[in-house]
Amino acid sequence: EPEVTQTPSHQVTQMGQEVILRCVPISNHLYFYWYRQILGQKVEFLVSFYNNEISEKSEIFDDQFSVERPDGSNFTLKIRSTKLEDSAMYFCASSVLAGLTDTQYFGPGTRLTVL
Amino acid sequence: SQQGEEDPQALSIQEGENATMNCSYKTSINNLQWYRQNSGRGLVHLILIRSNEREKHSGRLRVTLDTSKKSSSLLITASRAADTASYFCATPPIQGAQKLVFGQGTRLTINP
């Protein structure tokens, strides 16, 4: 069964450094998402992406964050200058159709630790 | 309560018993999704129930939806130790929104 994959599974970085989290969505999916979960807290929406542009973003997704689909398979989340509070599990998701009209399938997550 | 809040927050039962978790939401929805998360792991999709459906089954899972009460329930029958996880319902904050909004979830523990 096709699944969303994410790399790396764990990333440790120093505060102020740039990180890029990578995702490979399911191949025939058209909508892509990033969510994050700070330890012990709810899963929070960051951004959705369709047709090579951001379609929706949350207040969390400020100028320090960016997303890109550099080729036909990868979907990346970049944090330009990491802060301690960016430490969280980051989940990529994809769906065939938009949001709640269709199932969103999640990857296993990347645990980001900012020191 | 917030959109997509689960109840109870924690549930501990014996293996073989049934587990019922509830979810309440505020806005009109197209559908509602249930997810499972094992500790420190990713979110696994369980069931999507559409607004025109009242009940849906998948193996040992049974989901109901009552749009008049803006609530849903997830029943796991004949529970197993492997069912130990957190369970979340996910809904849009407004109709047509793309994002999923998750509650705090129900932490289910199955005791052998």
PDB file of C-alpha atoms in Angstrom:
ATOM      1  CA  GLU A   1       0.000   0.000   0.000  1.00  0.00           C
ATOM      2  CA  PRO A   2       1.412   3.437  -0.914  1.00  0.00           C
ATOM      3  CA  GLU A   3       2.482   5.594   1.989  1.00  0.00           C
ATOM      4  CA  VAL A   4       3.909   8.995   2.774  1.00  0.00           C
ATOM      5  CA  THR A   5       7.595   8.890   3.678  1.00  0.00           C
ATOM      6  CA  GLN A   6       9.652  11.464   5.553  1.00  0.00           C
ATOM      7  CA  THR A   7      13.357  12.008   6.051  1.00  0.00           C
ATOM      8  CA  PRO A   8      15.188  12.265   8.301  1.00  0.00           C
ATOM      9  CA  SER A   9      13.379  10.535  11.141  1.00  0.00           C
ATOM     10  CA  HIS A  10      15.283  12.668  13.661  1.00  0.00           C
ATOM     11  CA  GLN A  11      17.120  15.944  13.131  1.00  0.00           C
ATOM     12  CA  VAL A  12      19.175  17.721  15.761  1.00  0.00           C
ATOM     13  CA  THR A  13      20.264  21.283  15.047  1.00  0.00           C
ATOM     14  CA  GLN A  14      21.657  24.336  16.763  1.00  0.00           C
ATOM     15  CA  MET A  15      19.458  27.365  17.338  1.00  0.00           C
ATOM     16  CA  GLY A  16      19.690  29.762  14.398  1.00  0.00           C
ATOM     17  CA  GLN A  17      20.532  27.072  11.872  1.00  0.00           C
ATOM     18  CA  GLU A  18      18.452  26.306   8.811  1.00  0.00           C
ATOM     19  CA  VAL A  19      16.791  22.928   8.488  1.00  0.00           C
ATOM     20  CA  ILE A  20      15.003  21.251   5.611  1.00  0.00           C
ATOM     21  CA  LEU A  21      12.560  18.471   6.296  1.00  0.00           C
ATOM     22  CA  ARG A  22      11.730  16.230   3.388  1.00  0.00           C
ATOM     23  CA  CYS A  23       8.606  14.344   2.442  1.00  0.00           C
ATOM     24  CA  VAL A  24       7.577  12.124  -0.430  1.00  0.00           C
ATOM     25  CA  PRO A  25       3.780  12.215  -0.702  1.00  0.00           C
ATOM     26  CA  ILE A  26       1.740   9.413  -2.215  1.00  0.00           C
ATOM     27  CA  SER A  27       2.318   9.568  -5.953  1.00  0.00           C
ATOM     28  CA  ASN A  28      -1.154  10.373  -7.291  1.00  0.00           C
ATOM     29  CA  HIS A  29      -2.018  12.850  -4.546  1.00  0.00           C
ATOM     30  CA  LEU A  30      -2.497  16.519  -5.365  1.00  0.00           C
ATOM     31  CA  TYR A  31      -2.705  18.214  -1.962  1.00  0.00           C
ATOM     32  CA  PHE A  32       0.143  18.340   0.506  1.00  0.00           C
ATOM     33  CA  TYR A  33       0.287  19.463   4.114  1.00  0.00           C
ATOM     34  CA  TRP A  34       2.632  20.028   7.010  1.00  0.00           C
ATOM     35  CA  TYR A  35       1.562  19.693  10.618  1.00  0.00           C
ATOM     36  CA  ARG A  36       3.571  19.747  13.816  1.00  0.00           C
ATOM     37  CA  GLN A  37       3.143  18.351  17.313  1.00  0.00           C
ATOM     38  CA  ILE A  38       5.052  19.793  20.214  1.00  0.00           C
ATOM     39  CA  LEU A  39       5.677  17.130  22.843  1.00  0.00           C
ATOM     40  CA  GLY A  40       2.547  16.536  24.880  1.00  0.00           C
ATOM     41  CA  GLN A  41       0.438  18.931  22.826  1.00  0.00           C
ATOM     42  CA  LYS A  42      -2.079  18.766  20.002  1.00  0.00           C
ATOM     43  CA  VAL A  43      -1.253  18.211  16.368  1.00  0.00           C
ATOM     44  CA  GLU A  44      -1.307  21.653  14.735  1.00  0.00           C
ATOM     45  CA  PHE A  45      -1.778  22.576  11.095  1.00  0.00           C
ATOM     46  CA  LEU A  46       1.008  24.581   9.482  1.00  0.00           C
ATOM     47  CA  VAL A  47       0.360  24.814   5.748  1.00  0.00           C
ATOM     48  CA  SER A  48      -1.388  23.269   2.774  1.00  0.00           C
ATOM     49  CA  PHE A  49      -0.032  23.277  -0.769  1.00  0.00           C
ATOM     50  CA  TYR A  50      -1.716  22.686  -4.106  1.00  0.00           C
ATOM     51  CA  ASN A  51      -0.756  23.329  -7.684  1.00  0.00           C
ATOM     52  CA  ASN A  52       2.664  24.626  -6.673  1.00  0.00           C
ATOM     53  CA  GLU A  53       1.424  27.252  -4.299  1.00  0.00           C
ATOM     54  CA  ILE A  54       0.348  27.646  -0.701  1.00  0.00           C
ATOM     55  CA  SER A  55      -3.419  27.354  -0.434  1.00  0.00           C
ATOM     56  CA  GLU A  56      -3.787  27.854   3.307  1.00  0.00           C
ATOM     57  CA  LYS A  57      -1.455  28.554   6.222  1.00  0.00           C
ATOM     58  CA  SER A  58      -1.727  29.018   9.952  1.00  0.00           C
ATOM     59  CA  GLU A  59      -0.421  31.774  12.205  1.00  0.00           C
ATOM     60  CA  ILE A  60       2.456  29.504  13.132  1.00  0.00           C
ATOM     61  CA  PHE A  61       3.682  29.482   9.529  1.00  0.00           C
ATOM     62  CA  ASP A  62       5.504  32.821   9.594  1.00  0.00           C
ATOM     63  CA  ASP A  63       8.316  34.157   7.417  1.00  0.00           C
ATOM     64  CA  GLN A  64      10.760  31.705   8.957  1.00  0.00           C
ATOM     65  CA  PHE A  65       8.940  28.842   7.260  1.00  0.00           C
ATOM     66  CA  SER A  66       8.711  27.998   3.591  1.00  0.00           C
ATOM     67  CA  VAL A  67       7.569  25.038   1.533  1.00  0.00           C
ATOM     68  CA  GLU A  68       8.606  23.823  -1.858  1.00  0.00           C
ATOM     69  CA  ARG A  69       7.944  21.049  -4.297  1.00  0.00           C
ATOM     70  CA  PRO A  70      11.323  21.003  -6.030  1.00  0.00           C
ATOM     71  CA  ASP A  71      10.503  18.111  -8.313  1.00  0.00           C
ATOM     72  CA  GLY A  72       7.665  15.755  -9.087  1.00  0.00           C
ATOM     73  CA  SER A  73       8.023  13.693  -5.942  1.00  0.00           C
ATOM     74  CA  ASN A  74       9.455  15.655  -3.016  1.00  0.00           C
ATOM     75  CA  PHE A  75       7.746  18.198  -0.769  1.00  0.00           C
ATOM     76  CA  THR A  76       9.956  20.120   1.650  1.00  0.00           C
ATOM     77  CA  LEU A  77       9.537  22.308   4.710  1.00  0.00           C
ATOM     78  CA  LYS A  78      12.333  24.760   5.409  1.00  0.00           C
ATOM     79  CA  ILE A  79      12.857  26.594   8.668  1.00  0.00           C
ATOM     80  CA  ARG A  80      15.324  29.400   8.014  1.00  0.00           C
ATOM     81  CA  SER A  81      16.559  30.185  11.513  1.00  0.00           C
ATOM     82  CA  THR A  82      15.457  27.630  14.046  1.00  0.00           C
ATOM     83  CA  LYS A  83      14.333  28.561  17.527  1.00  0.00           C
ATOM     84  CA  LEU A  84      14.150  26.419  20.630  1.00  0.00           C
ATOM     85  CA  GLU A  85      10.352  26.452  20.382  1.00  0.00           C
ATOM     86  CA  ASP A  86      10.511  24.869  16.920  1.00  0.00           C
ATOM     87  CA  SER A  87      11.419  21.583  18.598  1.00  0.00           C
ATOM     88  CA  ALA A  88       8.551  19.269  17.696  1.00  0.00           C
ATOM     89  CA  MET A  89       7.491  16.331  15.599  1.00  0.00           C
ATOM     90  CA  TYR A  90       6.746  17.485  12.055  1.00  0.00           C
ATOM     91  CA  PHE A  91       4.277  15.495   9.986  1.00  0.00           C
ATOM     92  CA  CYS A  92       3.762  15.637   6.271  1.00  0.00           C
ATOM     93  CA  ALA A  93       0.416  14.548   4.828  1.00  0.00           C
ATOM     94  CA  SER A  94      -1.146  14.250   1.404  1.00  0.00           C
ATOM     95  CA  SER A  95      -4.572  13.712  -0.100  1.00  0.00           C
ATOM     96  CA  VAL A  96      -6.013  13.158  -3.534  1.00  0.00           C
ATOM     97  CA  LEU A  97      -8.653  15.813  -3.116  1.00  0.00           C
ATOM     98  CA  ALA A  98      -8.853  18.901  -0.944  1.00  0.00           C
ATOM     99  CA  GLY A  99      -8.773  18.663   2.802  1.00  0.00           C
ATOM    100  CA  LEU A 100     -11.836  17.338   4.471  1.00  0.00           C
ATOM    101  CA  THR A 101     -13.452  16.050   1.321  1.00  0.00           C
ATOM    102  CA  ASP A 102     -10.854  13.337   1.311  1.00  0.00           C
ATOM    103  CA  THR A 103      -8.636  11.348   3.607  1.00  0.00           C
ATOM    104  CA  GLN A 104      -5.317  12.880   4.559  1.00  0.00           C
ATOM    105  CA  TYR A 105      -2.554  10.299   4.866  1.00  0.00           C
ATOM    106  CA  PHE A 106       0.250  11.116   7.253  1.00  0.00           C
ATOM    107  CA  GLY A 107       3.908  10.205   7.193  1.00  0.00           C
ATOM    108  CA  PRO A 108       5.787   8.838  10.217  1.00  0.00           C
ATOM    109  CA  GLY A 109       7.133  12.264  11.138  1.00  0.00           C
ATOM    110  CA  THR A 110      10.498  13.965  11.641  1.00  0.00           C
ATOM    111  CA  ARG A 111      11.469  14.713  15.211  1.00  0.00           C
ATOM    112  CA  LEU A 112      13.251  18.071  15.213  1.00  0.00           C
ATOM    113  CA  THR A 113      15.335  18.947  18.251  1.00  0.00           C
ATOM    114  CA  VAL A 114      16.721  22.476  18.453  1.00  0.00           C
ATOM    115  CA  LEU A 115      19.529  22.955  20.975  1.00  0.00           C
TER     116      LEU A 115
ATOM    117  CA  SER B   1     -15.323  23.073  23.864  1.00  0.00           C
ATOM    118  CA  GLN B   2     -12.929  23.407  20.965  1.00  0.00           C
ATOM    119  CA  GLN B   3     -13.504  21.944  17.528  1.00  0.00           C
ATOM    120  CA  GLY B   4     -12.926  18.197  17.571  1.00  0.00           C
ATOM    121  CA  GLU B   5     -12.634  17.532  21.285  1.00  0.00           C
ATOM    122  CA  GLU B   6     -12.426  13.932  22.434  1.00  0.00           C
ATOM    123  CA  ASP B   7     -13.898  12.441  25.564  1.00  0.00           C
ATOM    124  CA  PRO B   8     -12.732  10.871  27.830  1.00  0.00           C
ATOM    125  CA  GLN B   9      -9.171  12.144  27.915  1.00  0.00           C
ATOM    126  CA  ALA B  10      -7.953   8.779  29.173  1.00  0.00           C
ATOM    127  CA  LEU B  11      -9.497   5.313  29.177  1.00  0.00           C
ATOM    128  CA  SER B  12      -8.074   2.136  30.664  1.00  0.00           C
ATOM    129  CA  ILE B  13      -9.789  -1.215  30.074  1.00  0.00           C
ATOM    130  CA  GLN B  14      -9.044  -4.921  30.135  1.00  0.00           C
ATOM    131  CA  GLU B  15      -8.129  -6.795  26.990  1.00  0.00           C
ATOM    132  CA  GLY B  16     -11.235  -8.157  25.314  1.00  0.00           C
ATOM    133  CA  GLU B  17     -13.504  -5.364  26.503  1.00  0.00           C
ATOM    134  CA  ASN B  18     -15.005  -2.743  24.222  1.00  0.00           C
ATOM    135  CA  ALA B  19     -13.730   0.827  24.213  1.00  0.00           C
ATOM    136  CA  THR B  20     -15.872   3.823  23.294  1.00  0.00           C
ATOM    137  CA  MET B  21     -14.498   7.274  22.627  1.00  0.00           C
ATOM    138  CA  ASN B  22     -16.503  10.371  21.809  1.00  0.00           C
ATOM    139  CA  CYS B  23     -15.835  13.486  19.796  1.00  0.00           C
ATOM    140  CA  SER B  24     -17.723  16.762  19.708  1.00  0.00           C
ATOM    141  CA  TYR B  25     -17.355  19.525  17.156  1.00  0.00           C
ATOM    142  CA  LYS B  26     -18.831  22.957  16.552  1.00  0.00           C
ATOM    143  CA  THR B  27     -19.267  23.668  12.851  1.00  0.00           C
ATOM    144  CA  SER B  28     -21.064  21.990   9.960  1.00  0.00           C
ATOM    145  CA  ILE B  29     -18.834  19.382   8.372  1.00  0.00           C
ATOM    146  CA  ASN B  30     -18.427  17.486   5.131  1.00  0.00           C
ATOM    147  CA  ASN B  31     -16.916  14.551   6.944  1.00  0.00           C
ATOM    148  CA  LEU B  32     -15.064  13.589  10.087  1.00  0.00           C
ATOM    149  CA  GLN B  33     -11.941  11.497  10.353  1.00  0.00           C
ATOM    150  CA  TRP B  34     -10.560   9.340  13.143  1.00  0.00           C
ATOM    151  CA  TYR B  35      -6.838   8.763  13.580  1.00  0.00           C
ATOM    152  CA  ARG B  36      -4.657   6.673  15.884  1.00  0.00           C
ATOM    153  CA  GLN B  37      -1.231   7.629  17.161  1.00  0.00           C
ATOM    154  CA  ASN B  38       1.049   5.204  18.935  1.00  0.00           C
ATOM    155  CA  SER B  39       3.343   6.910  21.418  1.00  0.00           C
ATOM    156  CA  GLY B  40       5.857   9.117  19.608  1.00  0.00           C
ATOM    157  CA  ARG B  41       4.826   7.821  16.205  1.00  0.00           C
ATOM    158  CA  GLY B  42       2.881   9.013  13.180  1.00  0.00           C
ATOM    159  CA  LEU B  43      -0.848   9.366  12.681  1.00  0.00           C
ATOM    160  CA  VAL B  44      -2.626   6.391  11.191  1.00  0.00           C
ATOM    161  CA  HIS B  45      -5.924   7.025   9.454  1.00  0.00           C
ATOM    162  CA  LEU B  46      -8.703   4.780  10.731  1.00  0.00           C
ATOM    163  CA  ILE B  47     -12.020   5.852   9.261  1.00  0.00           C
ATOM    164  CA  LEU B  48     -13.588   8.750   7.374  1.00  0.00           C
ATOM    165  CA  ILE B  49     -17.332   9.172   7.846  1.00  0.00           C
ATOM    166  CA  ARG B  50     -19.244  11.541   5.599  1.00  0.00           C
ATOM    167  CA  SER B  51     -21.893  13.917   6.844  1.00  0.00           C
ATOM    168  CA  ASN B  52     -24.662  11.927   5.143  1.00  0.00           C
ATOM    169  CA  GLU B  53     -23.584   8.701   6.868  1.00  0.00           C
ATOM    170  CA  ARG B  54     -24.730   7.701  10.334  1.00  0.00           C
ATOM    171  CA  GLU B  55     -22.590   4.645  10.931  1.00  0.00           C
ATOM    172  CA  LYS B  56     -19.531   3.035   9.400  1.00  0.00           C
ATOM    173  CA  HIS B  57     -17.625  -0.149  10.163  1.00  0.00           C
ATOM    174  CA  SER B  58     -14.069  -1.232   9.535  1.00  0.00           C
ATOM    175  CA  GLY B  59     -13.042  -4.520  11.093  1.00  0.00           C
ATOM    176  CA  ARG B  60     -13.350  -4.116  14.865  1.00  0.00           C
ATOM    177  CA  LEU B  61     -14.017  -0.395  14.526  1.00  0.00           C
ATOM    178  CA  ARG B  62     -17.445   1.186  14.453  1.00  0.00           C
ATOM    179  CA  VAL B  63     -17.922   4.903  14.004  1.00  0.00           C
ATOM    180  CA  THR B  64     -21.182   6.779  14.405  1.00  0.00           C
ATOM    181  CA  LEU B  65     -21.992  10.339  13.462  1.00  0.00           C
ATOM    182  CA  ASP B  66     -24.852  12.458  14.774  1.00  0.00           C
ATOM    183  CA  THR B  67     -24.812  15.751  12.894  1.00  0.00           C
ATOM    184  CA  SER B  68     -27.766  17.101  14.887  1.00  0.00           C
ATOM    185  CA  LYS B  69     -25.700  16.784  18.075  1.00  0.00           C
ATOM    186  CA  LYS B  70     -22.412  17.535  16.329  1.00  0.00           C
ATOM    187  CA  SER B  71     -20.871  14.425  17.809  1.00  0.00           C
ATOM    188  CA  SER B  72     -19.197  11.207  16.756  1.00  0.00           C
ATOM    189  CA  SER B  73     -18.162   8.068  18.564  1.00  0.00           C
ATOM    190  CA  LEU B  74     -15.514   5.443  17.909  1.00  0.00           C
ATOM    191  CA  LEU B  75     -16.106   1.952  19.252  1.00  0.00           C
ATOM    192  CA  ILE B  76     -13.328  -0.619  19.317  1.00  0.00           C
ATOM    193  CA  THR B  77     -14.698  -4.081  19.989  1.00  0.00           C
ATOM    194  CA  ALA B  78     -12.785  -6.971  21.550  1.00  0.00           C
ATOM    195  CA  SER B  79      -9.827  -4.746  22.382  1.00  0.00           C
ATOM    196  CA  ARG B  80      -6.237  -5.988  22.152  1.00  0.00           C
ATOM    197  CA  ALA B  81      -3.028  -4.796  23.788  1.00  0.00           C
ATOM    198  CA  ALA B  82      -1.938  -3.481  20.373  1.00  0.00           C
ATOM    199  CA  ASP B  83      -4.878  -1.048  20.427  1.00  0.00           C
ATOM    200  CA  THR B  84      -3.089   0.930  23.139  1.00  0.00           C
ATOM    201  CA  ALA B  85      -2.639   4.370  21.570  1.00  0.00           C
ATOM    202  CA  SER B  86      -4.084   7.864  21.433  1.00  0.00           C
ATOM    203  CA  TYR B  87      -7.172   8.338  19.284  1.00  0.00           C
ATOM    204  CA  PHE B  88      -8.118  11.606  17.636  1.00  0.00           C
ATOM    205  CA  CYS B  89     -11.035  12.886  15.665  1.00  0.00           C
ATOM    206  CA  ALA B  90     -10.299  15.537  13.068  1.00  0.00           C
ATOM    207  CA  THR B  91     -12.651  18.095  11.585  1.00  0.00           C
ATOM    208  CA  PRO B  92     -12.398  21.363   9.689  1.00  0.00           C
ATOM    209  CA  PRO B  93     -12.696  24.592  11.730  1.00  0.00           C
ATOM    210  CA  ILE B  94     -15.058  25.957   9.099  1.00  0.00           C
ATOM    211  CA  GLN B  95     -16.840  24.192   6.304  1.00  0.00           C
ATOM    212  CA  GLY B  96     -14.661  23.842   3.254  1.00  0.00           C
ATOM    213  CA  ALA B  97     -11.376  24.445   5.070  1.00  0.00           C
ATOM    214  CA  GLN B  98      -8.542  22.233   3.942  1.00  0.00           C
ATOM    215  CA  LYS B  99      -6.826  21.809   7.251  1.00  0.00           C
ATOM    216  CA  LEU B 100      -7.579  19.248   9.917  1.00  0.00           C
ATOM    217  CA  VAL B 101      -8.046  20.397  13.488  1.00  0.00           C
ATOM    218  CA  PHE B 102      -7.188  17.819  16.106  1.00  0.00           C
ATOM    219  CA  GLY B 103      -8.251  17.644  19.720  1.00  0.00           C
ATOM    220  CA  GLN B 104      -6.128  16.436  22.624  1.00  0.00           C
ATOM    221  CA  GLY B 105      -7.250  12.908  21.922  1.00  0.00           C
ATOM    222  CA  THR B 106      -8.264   9.983  24.082  1.00  0.00           C
ATOM    223  CA  ARG B 107      -5.364   8.032  25.537  1.00  0.00           C
ATOM    224  CA  LEU B 108      -6.494   4.373  25.461  1.00  0.00           C
ATOM    225  CA  THR B 109      -4.664   1.767  27.525  1.00  0.00           C
ATOM    226  CA  ILE B 110      -5.505  -1.900  27.119  1.00  0.00           C
ATOM    227  CA  ASN B 111      -4.397  -3.967  30.082  1.00  0.00           C
ATOM    228  CA  PRO B 112      -3.484  -7.620  29.388  1.00  0.00           C
TER     229      PRO B 112
END
